[in-house]
Amino acid sequence: MSSHFDSKGGGQNIAQGENAIGRQENVTQEVRGDGCIFSGTGDVTVNKYGVPYEAYGELAGKHAVTESALASFFKIMEEQQVPLNDLDSKLREIATDYKALLARVGDDQAAKQAIEAGDYAKAEGLLEDIARHHSLAAAKAYADNAKLQEVQLRYAKAAAYWQKAAALLPEESKKERSLYLHSAAYDLDRIAKYKEALPLYEQSLVIDQELGDRQGEGTTLNNISQIYDARGDYTTALKYLEQSLSISREIGDKAGEGTTLSNIAAIHYSKGDYDKALSLFEQSVAIFHEAGSKAEEGTLLNNISQIYKARGDYATALKYLEQSLRISREIGDKAGEGTTLNNIAGIYRAQGDYAAALKHLEQSLRIRQEIGDKAGEGATLNNISQIYDARGDYATALKYLEQSLSISREIGDKAGEAVTSWNIGLTYKEQGNLAKAEPYLSRAVQLEEEIGHPDLEKDRKTLAAVRALLRGQQSGLFARLLQSMLGR
């Protein structure tokens, strides 16, 4: 009878980070932001992150923005409490959205000047005014405001603006409506609001299919699959992924093919079909290695490691994980780093080196909490619990498990809830408290039935054994109680 150590931690694949593998942003030339590169100077001194003025020119050049824009980015990150370790990736994300925003506002000089000056509140008000008084321009103004919110990392508010924009489009603007709905879903997806994101993806998909937009259809099918994967509904996720893969191959989209192959592999991994998963991961890593896509390659190396771990080949698994960790740190991929540290811990735990495992898990937890990776945080909390459980410190183990369970339920992660419920049940069983153990083990088996977990049959037998022991205890208690009553 074994506990479950969760190598997952998100909604994309075994590596479970917000890397390019998994979700794909559905963009068109209108919102991609391939327009002008701006340059200039700004009056900025050392900021919160300790970046000196003389470094601004280099950073501004790297991100192709003005130094004054860069100053506003640092202000945003301070307001949103972006951690130092996530500085580079967030700067890249904001800079990309910023350039897309400037390309969108186009000839609206007042809004453009406010944005370039870093006065985003004024820009939002100007765009809202356009939406109120100029009905024909309202949809575009709301879309512009959506991009403005993305620049400020306000994804929920951005999603609301995308939906307002979609609602105001004329009937014939179907392509734009699909894009706006997809963008709203994507922003909600970024913050794990899966229930709100799914119907928006579905509406976008219907329009893509009606228009014959195969690229958009394939992207949206892939993204829908990842919501079902996050919920542990692998059968439905696989159905969408197979459709997405067919489209990617049909239109020659190699990046889409590599992404979808990886996500299909992750489903087979979850079902315990390691040979199939390994074959698909290797096909995917070959595609991304050829394209020079380091983030995706790092994710896939991590995924391949988990197959060797499942086979008990810890040395090979650790080799792949160390390669993945080097790539994550090289490119500043904090999500990938958090995932890989978590999975390295899994190797050390399997080898009985609990001190090394705990050290790597604590590093992973800090990163995942800093970047807001809720599913990853839940997985790592679960895994930390198992170190304390192995040491016999059940009270501390339960503390971490309860935190993990709360997160899984909050984000609708059935697979994560199953893992953690099972571990809580086992912890109570190890303490001899079968009455508390049974409900958690029962809930875990129920969830495993829903998602087709590979350990289902084994766990059913464990649950049946616990129930038999519990009935025996209850029968003995009843007999003793009856004898006590008769003796009076």
Short mmCIF file of C-alpha atoms in Angstrom, two decimals:
data_model
loop_
_atom_site.label_atom_id
_atom_site.label_comp_id
_atom_site.label_asym_id
_atom_site.label_seq_id
_atom_site.Cartn_x
_atom_site.Cartn_y
_atom_site.Cartn_z
CA MET A 1 0.00 0.00 0.00
CA SER A 2 1.66 3.22 -1.11
CA SER A 3 0.94 6.91 -0.91
CA HIS A 4 0.73 9.06 -4.01
CA PHE A 5 3.54 11.51 -4.84
CA ASP A 6 2.19 14.03 -7.32
CA SER A 7 4.56 14.96 -10.16
CA LYS A 8 1.94 17.15 -11.76
CA GLY A 9 1.05 20.70 -10.82
CA GLY A 10 -0.91 22.47 -13.49
CA GLY A 11 -3.04 22.12 -16.54
CA GLN A 12 -0.72 21.51 -19.43
CA ASN A 13 1.48 18.44 -19.26
CA ILE A 14 3.61 16.51 -16.82
CA ALA A 15 5.92 19.48 -16.41
CA GLN A 16 2.93 21.65 -15.53
CA GLY A 17 4.33 25.13 -16.02
CA GLU A 18 3.03 28.05 -18.00
CA ASN A 19 5.43 27.26 -20.82
CA ALA A 20 4.58 27.46 -24.50
CA ILE A 21 3.71 23.79 -24.46
CA GLY A 22 0.06 23.42 -23.56
CA ARG A 23 -2.00 26.54 -24.13
CA GLN A 24 -1.61 28.58 -27.28
CA GLU A 25 -2.60 32.21 -27.54
CA ASN A 26 -4.83 32.70 -30.58
CA VAL A 27 -3.53 35.91 -32.19
CA THR A 28 -3.97 37.72 -35.47
CA GLN A 29 -1.93 40.52 -37.01
CA GLU A 30 -4.34 42.95 -35.41
CA VAL A 31 -3.25 42.17 -31.86
CA ARG A 32 0.18 40.57 -32.28
CA GLY A 33 2.02 43.85 -31.89
CA ASP A 34 4.50 43.48 -34.76
CA GLY A 35 4.55 47.22 -35.30
CA CYS A 36 7.06 49.97 -34.62
CA ILE A 37 9.95 49.74 -32.18
CA PHE A 38 10.07 52.84 -30.03
CA SER A 39 13.14 54.38 -28.48
CA GLY A 40 13.80 57.32 -26.23
CA THR A 41 14.99 58.36 -22.79
CA GLY A 42 13.45 58.68 -19.38
CA ASP A 43 14.31 60.27 -16.06
CA VAL A 44 14.58 57.19 -13.84
CA THR A 45 16.89 56.32 -10.94
CA VAL A 46 17.44 53.02 -9.12
CA ASN A 47 14.11 51.24 -8.64
CA LYS A 48 12.78 48.69 -6.16
CA TYR A 49 14.61 45.88 -7.93
CA GLY A 50 17.97 47.62 -7.64
CA VAL A 51 18.28 48.32 -11.38
CA PRO A 52 20.51 51.41 -11.85
CA TYR A 53 19.68 54.15 -14.36
CA GLU A 54 22.59 53.29 -16.63
CA ALA A 55 21.16 49.78 -17.14
CA TYR A 56 17.82 51.11 -18.43
CA GLY A 57 19.12 51.75 -21.94
CA GLU A 58 20.28 48.15 -22.26
CA LEU A 59 17.05 46.75 -20.82
CA ALA A 60 14.90 49.04 -22.98
CA GLY A 61 16.81 47.95 -26.05
CA LYS A 62 16.44 44.29 -25.12
CA HIS A 63 12.67 44.63 -24.86
CA ALA A 64 12.34 47.16 -27.72
CA VAL A 65 10.55 49.81 -25.64
CA THR A 66 11.35 53.30 -24.36
CA GLU A 67 13.08 53.82 -21.04
CA SER A 68 10.02 55.66 -19.73
CA ALA A 69 7.86 52.67 -20.67
CA LEU A 70 10.31 50.44 -18.85
CA ALA A 71 9.91 52.60 -15.74
CA SER A 72 6.14 52.10 -15.88
CA PHE A 73 6.67 48.34 -16.19
CA PHE A 74 8.65 48.33 -12.95
CA LYS A 75 5.87 50.30 -11.28
CA ILE A 76 3.31 47.75 -12.43
CA MET A 77 5.39 44.87 -11.12
CA GLU A 78 5.77 46.60 -7.78
CA GLU A 79 2.00 47.17 -7.53
CA GLN A 80 1.32 43.54 -8.45
CA GLN A 81 4.05 42.38 -6.05
CA VAL A 82 5.95 40.50 -8.73
CA PRO A 83 8.89 38.72 -7.03
CA LEU A 84 12.48 39.44 -7.96
CA ASN A 85 13.00 35.91 -9.27
CA ASP A 86 10.22 36.42 -11.83
CA LEU A 87 11.53 39.79 -13.02
CA ASP A 88 12.80 38.81 -16.48
CA SER A 89 9.83 36.71 -17.58
CA LYS A 90 7.31 39.32 -16.43
CA LEU A 91 9.22 42.11 -18.17
CA ARG A 92 9.08 40.11 -21.41
CA GLU A 93 5.38 39.44 -20.96
CA ILE A 94 4.51 43.07 -20.24
CA ALA A 95 6.70 44.38 -23.07
CA THR A 96 5.01 42.07 -25.58
CA ASP A 97 1.54 43.17 -24.49
CA TYR A 98 2.64 46.82 -24.41
CA LYS A 99 3.79 46.77 -28.04
CA ALA A 100 0.57 45.00 -29.03
CA LEU A 101 -1.38 47.70 -27.21
CA LEU A 102 0.40 50.56 -29.01
CA ALA A 103 -0.23 48.82 -32.33
CA ARG A 104 -3.92 48.51 -31.44
CA VAL A 105 -4.60 52.11 -30.44
CA GLY A 106 -3.20 53.29 -33.79
CA ASP A 107 -4.35 56.81 -34.60
CA ASP A 108 -5.89 57.56 -31.19
CA GLN A 109 -3.15 60.01 -30.27
CA ALA A 110 -4.55 61.00 -26.88
CA ALA A 111 -4.71 57.41 -25.63
CA LYS A 112 -1.35 56.63 -27.22
CA GLN A 113 0.32 59.59 -25.51
CA ALA A 114 -1.17 58.60 -22.15
CA ILE A 115 0.09 55.03 -22.59
CA GLU A 116 3.58 56.16 -23.60
CA ALA A 117 3.66 58.46 -20.57
CA GLY A 118 2.74 55.53 -18.33
CA ASP A 119 -0.58 57.11 -17.34
CA TYR A 120 -2.67 53.98 -17.81
CA ALA A 121 -5.58 55.21 -15.71
CA LYS A 122 -5.97 58.20 -18.06
CA ALA A 123 -5.70 55.92 -21.10
CA GLU A 124 -8.39 53.64 -19.71
CA GLY A 125 -10.69 56.60 -19.14
CA LEU A 126 -10.14 57.92 -22.67
CA LEU A 127 -10.95 54.53 -24.17
CA GLU A 128 -14.02 54.18 -21.96
CA ASP A 129 -15.17 57.61 -23.19
CA ILE A 130 -14.85 56.46 -26.79
CA ALA A 131 -16.89 53.37 -25.98
CA ARG A 132 -19.64 55.45 -24.41
CA HIS A 133 -19.98 58.09 -27.14
CA HIS A 134 -18.94 56.44 -30.37
CA SER A 135 -20.80 53.18 -30.82
CA LEU A 136 -18.95 52.16 -33.99
CA ALA A 137 -15.60 52.43 -32.23
CA ALA A 138 -16.79 50.98 -28.93
CA ALA A 139 -15.77 47.38 -29.60
CA LYS A 140 -12.25 48.39 -30.58
CA ALA A 141 -11.96 50.70 -27.57
CA TYR A 142 -12.95 47.88 -25.22
CA ALA A 143 -10.45 45.56 -26.93
CA ASP A 144 -7.77 48.21 -26.52
CA ASN A 145 -8.63 48.43 -22.84
CA ALA A 146 -8.35 44.65 -22.58
CA LYS A 147 -4.76 44.84 -23.85
CA LEU A 148 -4.14 47.74 -21.45
CA GLN A 149 -5.22 45.53 -18.54
CA GLU A 150 -2.98 42.69 -19.74
CA VAL A 151 -0.01 45.08 -19.68
CA GLN A 152 -0.83 45.64 -16.00
CA LEU A 153 -1.21 41.88 -15.34
CA ARG A 154 -4.91 42.35 -14.55
CA TYR A 155 -6.18 39.30 -16.39
CA ALA A 156 -9.68 39.08 -14.91
CA LYS A 157 -10.36 42.71 -15.83
CA ALA A 158 -8.87 42.14 -19.29
CA ALA A 159 -11.23 39.21 -19.83
CA ALA A 160 -14.20 41.39 -18.91
CA TYR A 161 -13.18 44.00 -21.51
CA TRP A 162 -12.69 41.34 -24.20
CA GLN A 163 -16.23 40.12 -23.57
CA LYS A 164 -17.63 43.65 -23.76
CA ALA A 165 -15.81 44.12 -27.06
CA ALA A 166 -17.19 40.86 -28.46
CA ALA A 167 -20.74 41.78 -27.49
CA LEU A 168 -20.58 45.07 -29.40
CA LEU A 169 -19.24 43.72 -32.67
CA PRO A 170 -21.65 43.73 -35.63
CA GLU A 171 -22.94 40.35 -36.79
CA GLU A 172 -20.63 40.20 -39.80
CA SER A 173 -17.46 40.62 -37.67
CA LYS A 174 -17.25 36.94 -36.82
CA LYS A 175 -13.49 36.56 -37.03
CA GLU A 176 -12.95 39.40 -34.57
CA ARG A 177 -15.65 38.02 -32.25
CA SER A 178 -13.92 34.64 -32.17
CA LEU A 179 -10.61 36.32 -31.40
CA TYR A 180 -12.06 38.44 -28.60
CA LEU A 181 -13.85 35.49 -27.00
CA HIS A 182 -10.72 33.37 -27.25
CA SER A 183 -8.64 36.17 -25.72
CA ALA A 184 -11.08 36.47 -22.81
CA ALA A 185 -10.91 32.71 -22.25
CA TYR A 186 -7.11 32.75 -22.46
CA ASP A 187 -6.81 35.47 -19.81
CA LEU A 188 -9.16 33.59 -17.48
CA ASP A 189 -7.24 30.41 -18.20
CA ARG A 190 -4.02 32.15 -17.09
CA ILE A 191 -5.46 32.62 -13.60
CA ALA A 192 -7.03 29.13 -13.38
CA LYS A 193 -10.62 30.35 -13.75
CA TYR A 194 -11.47 27.27 -15.79
CA LYS A 195 -15.26 27.34 -15.33
CA GLU A 196 -15.45 30.85 -16.76
CA ALA A 197 -12.90 30.17 -19.53
CA LEU A 198 -14.43 26.99 -20.99
CA PRO A 199 -17.71 28.40 -22.40
CA LEU A 200 -15.80 31.28 -24.00
CA TYR A 201 -13.40 28.87 -25.70
CA GLU A 202 -16.39 26.87 -26.89
CA GLN A 203 -18.07 29.92 -28.39
CA SER A 204 -14.83 30.82 -30.17
CA LEU A 205 -14.52 27.27 -31.50
CA VAL A 206 -18.00 27.33 -33.04
CA ILE A 207 -17.16 30.51 -34.93
CA ASP A 208 -13.77 29.18 -36.09
CA GLN A 209 -15.46 26.08 -37.47
CA GLU A 210 -18.15 28.14 -39.18
CA LEU A 211 -15.51 30.33 -40.84
CA GLY A 212 -13.24 27.43 -41.76
CA ASP A 213 -10.36 28.93 -39.74
CA ARG A 214 -8.34 25.74 -39.29
CA GLN A 215 -5.46 27.40 -37.43
CA GLY A 216 -7.79 29.00 -34.91
CA GLU A 217 -9.82 25.81 -34.58
CA GLY A 218 -6.73 23.72 -33.83
CA THR A 219 -5.47 26.18 -31.24
CA THR A 220 -8.80 26.41 -29.47
CA LEU A 221 -9.30 22.62 -29.46
CA ASN A 222 -5.89 22.29 -27.80
CA ASN A 223 -6.71 24.92 -25.19
CA ILE A 224 -10.08 23.36 -24.38
CA SER A 225 -8.33 20.03 -23.88
CA GLN A 226 -6.10 21.55 -21.22
CA ILE A 227 -9.06 22.62 -19.12
CA TYR A 228 -10.37 19.05 -19.10
CA ASP A 229 -6.85 17.83 -18.35
CA ALA A 230 -6.64 20.20 -15.37
CA ARG A 231 -9.90 18.72 -14.11
CA GLY A 232 -8.58 15.17 -14.55
CA ASP A 233 -11.07 14.31 -17.32
CA TYR A 234 -8.50 12.64 -19.55
CA THR A 235 -10.95 10.97 -21.92
CA THR A 236 -12.51 14.26 -22.96
CA ALA A 237 -9.11 16.00 -23.05
CA LEU A 238 -7.77 13.30 -25.40
CA LYS A 239 -10.74 13.68 -27.72
CA TYR A 240 -10.01 17.38 -28.21
CA LEU A 241 -6.26 16.80 -28.55
CA GLU A 242 -6.66 14.22 -31.31
CA GLN A 243 -8.79 16.67 -33.28
CA SER A 244 -6.19 19.42 -32.75
CA LEU A 245 -3.34 17.13 -33.88
CA SER A 246 -5.17 16.20 -37.07
CA ILE A 247 -5.60 19.87 -37.95
CA SER A 248 -1.97 20.77 -37.16
CA ARG A 249 -0.72 18.05 -39.50
CA GLU A 250 -3.24 18.96 -42.18
CA ILE A 251 -2.08 22.61 -42.35
CA GLY A 252 1.62 21.96 -41.66
CA ASP A 253 1.71 23.71 -38.28
CA LYS A 254 4.84 22.12 -36.75
CA ALA A 255 4.70 24.10 -33.50
CA GLY A 256 1.06 23.14 -33.03
CA GLU A 257 1.89 19.52 -33.82
CA GLY A 258 4.70 19.47 -31.26
CA THR A 259 2.50 21.00 -28.59
CA THR A 260 -0.37 18.63 -29.18
CA LEU A 261 1.85 15.54 -29.34
CA SER A 262 3.24 16.53 -25.94
CA ASN A 263 -0.20 16.97 -24.44
CA ILE A 264 -1.42 13.65 -25.85
CA ALA A 265 1.68 12.00 -24.40
CA ALA A 266 0.83 13.49 -21.00
CA ILE A 267 -2.61 11.87 -21.15
CA HIS A 268 -1.09 8.45 -21.90
CA TYR A 269 1.37 9.00 -19.07
CA SER A 270 -1.52 9.73 -16.70
CA LYS A 271 -3.16 6.48 -17.81
CA GLY A 272 0.02 4.50 -17.19
CA ASP A 273 0.84 3.78 -20.86
CA TYR A 274 4.51 4.76 -20.58
CA ASP A 275 5.70 3.27 -23.87
CA LYS A 276 3.15 5.28 -25.84
CA ALA A 277 3.86 8.42 -23.82
CA LEU A 278 7.64 8.12 -24.33
CA SER A 279 7.26 7.68 -28.09
CA LEU A 280 5.07 10.78 -28.36
CA PHE A 281 7.31 12.89 -26.12
CA GLU A 282 10.35 11.97 -28.21
CA GLN A 283 8.54 12.99 -31.41
CA SER A 284 7.61 16.29 -29.79
CA VAL A 285 11.08 17.07 -28.41
CA ALA A 286 12.59 16.42 -31.86
CA ILE A 287 10.26 19.04 -33.37
CA PHE A 288 11.09 21.70 -30.78
CA HIS A 289 14.82 20.94 -30.71
CA GLU A 290 14.95 21.42 -34.48
CA ALA A 291 13.09 24.72 -34.12
CA GLY A 292 15.42 25.93 -31.34
CA SER A 293 12.52 26.31 -28.90
CA LYS A 294 14.39 26.02 -25.59
CA ALA A 295 11.45 26.43 -23.22
CA GLU A 296 9.47 23.68 -24.90
CA GLU A 297 12.52 21.42 -25.10
CA GLY A 298 13.15 21.88 -21.37
CA THR A 299 9.56 20.99 -20.55
CA LEU A 300 9.70 17.85 -22.65
CA LEU A 301 13.00 16.69 -21.14
CA ASN A 302 11.29 17.00 -17.77
CA ASN A 303 8.35 14.96 -19.02
CA ILE A 304 10.57 12.20 -20.40
CA SER A 305 12.30 12.00 -17.01
CA GLN A 306 9.01 11.11 -15.36
CA ILE A 307 8.60 8.05 -17.56
CA TYR A 308 12.03 6.74 -16.57
CA LYS A 309 11.17 7.46 -12.93
CA ALA A 310 7.95 5.45 -13.27
CA ARG A 311 10.04 2.57 -14.63
CA GLY A 312 12.43 2.79 -11.67
CA ASP A 313 15.39 4.05 -13.75
CA TYR A 314 16.26 6.91 -11.40
CA ALA A 315 19.71 7.63 -12.84
CA THR A 316 18.33 8.26 -16.34
CA ALA A 317 15.41 10.24 -14.94
CA LEU A 318 17.77 12.50 -12.98
CA LYS A 319 19.92 13.04 -16.08
CA TYR A 320 16.92 14.36 -18.03
CA LEU A 321 15.78 16.50 -15.08
CA GLU A 322 19.18 18.15 -14.71
CA GLN A 323 19.16 19.02 -18.42
CA SER A 324 15.69 20.48 -18.02
CA LEU A 325 16.69 22.51 -14.96
CA ARG A 326 19.68 24.00 -16.77
CA ILE A 327 17.48 25.14 -19.65
CA SER A 328 14.85 26.64 -17.30
CA ARG A 329 17.46 28.68 -15.46
CA GLU A 330 19.21 29.68 -18.67
CA ILE A 331 16.06 31.20 -20.18
CA GLY A 332 14.52 32.47 -16.91
CA ASP A 333 11.56 30.06 -17.02
CA LYS A 334 10.46 30.14 -13.37
CA ALA A 335 7.45 27.88 -13.89
CA GLY A 336 9.62 25.26 -15.54
CA GLU A 337 12.22 25.59 -12.78
CA GLY A 338 9.59 25.09 -10.08
CA THR A 339 8.26 22.00 -11.81
CA THR A 340 11.68 20.46 -12.35
CA LEU A 341 12.78 21.07 -8.75
CA ASN A 342 9.58 19.33 -7.65
CA ASN A 343 10.32 16.34 -9.85
CA ILE A 344 13.99 16.12 -8.82
CA ALA A 345 12.66 15.90 -5.26
CA GLY A 346 10.56 12.94 -6.39
CA ILE A 347 13.71 11.08 -7.45
CA TYR A 348 15.45 11.72 -4.12
CA ARG A 349 12.34 10.64 -2.22
CA ALA A 350 12.14 7.41 -4.21
CA GLN A 351 15.78 6.77 -3.27
CA GLY A 352 15.07 7.45 0.42
CA ASP A 353 17.06 10.70 0.60
CA TYR A 354 14.37 12.72 2.39
CA ALA A 355 16.60 15.66 3.31
CA ALA A 356 17.54 16.30 -0.34
CA ALA A 357 13.93 15.79 -1.41
CA LEU A 358 12.60 18.30 1.14
CA LYS A 359 15.23 20.89 0.15
CA HIS A 360 14.19 20.73 -3.52
CA LEU A 361 10.47 20.75 -2.64
CA GLU A 362 10.82 23.88 -0.50
CA GLN A 363 12.59 25.64 -3.38
CA SER A 364 9.83 24.54 -5.74
CA LEU A 365 7.08 25.70 -3.37
CA ARG A 366 8.60 29.19 -3.05
CA ILE A 367 8.76 29.59 -6.82
CA ARG A 368 5.25 28.29 -7.43
CA GLN A 369 3.76 30.55 -4.78
CA GLU A 370 5.66 33.54 -6.17
CA ILE A 371 4.37 33.06 -9.72
CA GLY A 372 0.81 32.16 -8.72
CA ASP A 373 0.91 28.56 -9.98
CA LYS A 374 -1.97 27.27 -7.85
CA ALA A 375 -2.04 23.74 -9.24
CA GLY A 376 1.73 23.46 -8.86
CA GLU A 377 1.54 24.83 -5.34
CA GLY A 378 -1.07 22.22 -4.45
CA ALA A 379 1.06 19.41 -5.88
CA THR A 380 4.18 20.53 -4.03
CA LEU A 381 2.33 20.91 -0.73
CA ASN A 382 1.09 17.33 -1.19
CA ASN A 383 4.62 16.16 -1.88
CA ILE A 384 6.10 17.93 1.14
CA SER A 385 3.49 16.14 3.24
CA GLN A 386 4.83 12.80 2.08
CA ILE A 387 8.31 13.56 3.38
CA TYR A 388 6.91 14.25 6.85
CA ASP A 389 4.68 11.20 6.59
CA ALA A 390 7.70 9.02 5.81
CA ARG A 391 9.40 10.42 8.91
CA GLY A 392 6.35 9.58 11.05
CA ASP A 393 5.42 13.24 11.65
CA TYR A 394 1.75 12.77 10.83
CA ALA A 395 0.52 16.05 12.31
CA THR A 396 2.78 18.10 10.02
CA ALA A 397 1.95 15.87 7.06
CA LEU A 398 -1.78 16.46 7.57
CA LYS A 399 -1.23 20.21 7.80
CA TYR A 400 0.34 20.27 4.33
CA LEU A 401 -2.25 17.85 2.93
CA GLU A 402 -5.17 20.01 4.07
CA GLN A 403 -3.63 23.03 2.33
CA SER A 404 -3.14 20.99 -0.84
CA LEU A 405 -6.71 19.66 -0.75
CA SER A 406 -8.13 23.15 -0.36
CA ILE A 407 -6.28 24.33 -3.49
CA SER A 408 -7.34 21.30 -5.57
CA ARG A 409 -11.00 21.89 -4.71
CA GLU A 410 -10.68 25.63 -5.32
CA ILE A 411 -9.42 25.18 -8.91
CA GLY A 412 -11.45 22.06 -9.73
CA ASP A 413 -8.42 19.76 -10.08
CA LYS A 414 -9.99 16.31 -9.70
CA ALA A 415 -6.72 14.46 -10.20
CA GLY A 416 -5.01 16.56 -7.53
CA GLU A 417 -7.96 16.15 -5.17
CA ALA A 418 -7.84 12.38 -5.67
CA VAL A 419 -4.12 12.24 -4.84
CA THR A 420 -4.44 14.38 -1.73
CA SER A 421 -7.65 12.75 -0.47
CA TRP A 422 -5.95 9.37 -0.77
CA ASN A 423 -2.91 10.56 1.17
CA ILE A 424 -5.04 12.05 3.94
CA GLY A 425 -6.89 8.75 4.21
CA LEU A 426 -3.65 6.77 4.41
CA THR A 427 -2.25 9.12 7.05
CA TYR A 428 -5.28 8.55 9.27
CA LYS A 429 -5.05 4.81 8.63
CA GLU A 430 -1.39 4.80 9.67
CA GLN A 431 -2.52 6.41 12.93
CA GLY A 432 -5.15 3.69 13.40
CA ASN A 433 -8.08 6.07 12.86
CA LEU A 434 -10.07 4.07 10.29
CA ALA A 435 -13.26 6.07 10.84
CA LYS A 436 -11.51 9.23 9.62
CA ALA A 437 -9.56 7.41 6.92
CA GLU A 438 -12.52 5.81 5.16
CA PRO A 439 -14.30 8.97 3.85
CA TYR A 440 -11.10 10.33 2.32
CA LEU A 441 -10.16 7.01 0.71
CA SER A 442 -13.72 6.65 -0.58
CA ARG A 443 -13.66 10.14 -2.11
CA ALA A 444 -10.33 9.39 -3.78
CA VAL A 445 -11.66 6.19 -5.36
CA GLN A 446 -14.79 8.02 -6.53
CA LEU A 447 -12.63 10.63 -8.27
CA GLU A 448 -10.36 7.95 -9.73
CA GLU A 449 -13.42 6.29 -11.25
CA GLU A 450 -14.41 9.59 -12.86
CA ILE A 451 -10.99 10.27 -14.37
CA GLY A 452 -9.86 6.73 -15.18
CA HIS A 453 -6.87 6.70 -12.81
CA PRO A 454 -4.38 3.84 -13.44
CA ASP A 455 -4.31 2.91 -9.72
CA LEU A 456 -8.09 2.52 -9.51
CA GLU A 457 -8.31 -1.26 -9.07
CA LYS A 458 -5.49 -1.38 -6.54
CA ASP A 459 -7.03 1.48 -4.56
CA ARG A 460 -10.46 -0.14 -4.63
CA LYS A 461 -8.96 -3.19 -2.93
CA THR A 462 -7.30 -1.00 -0.30
CA LEU A 463 -10.59 0.80 0.36
CA ALA A 464 -12.42 -2.53 0.68
CA ALA A 465 -9.83 -3.76 3.19
CA VAL A 466 -10.15 -0.58 5.26
CA ARG A 467 -13.94 -0.87 5.26
CA ALA A 468 -13.73 -4.49 6.40
CA LEU A 469 -11.41 -3.54 9.26
CA LEU A 470 -13.70 -0.66 10.18
CA ARG A 471 -16.75 -2.96 10.27
CA GLY A 472 -14.81 -5.32 12.50
CA GLN A 473 -13.95 -2.50 14.88
CA GLN A 474 -17.55 -1.30 14.95
CA SER A 475 -18.87 -4.83 15.54
CA GLY A 476 -16.44 -5.31 18.41
CA LEU A 477 -17.43 -1.99 19.91
CA PHE A 478 -21.11 -2.88 19.64
CA ALA A 479 -20.50 -6.26 21.32
CA ARG A 480 -18.63 -4.65 24.21
CA LEU A 481 -21.35 -2.03 24.60
CA LEU A 482 -24.07 -4.72 24.65
CA GLN A 483 -22.21 -6.76 27.28
CA SER A 484 -21.82 -3.64 29.39
CA MET A 485 -25.56 -2.93 29.17
CA LEU A 486 -26.52 -6.52 30.06
CA GLY A 487 -24.21 -6.50 33.04
CA ARG A 488 -26.03 -3.63 34.69
#
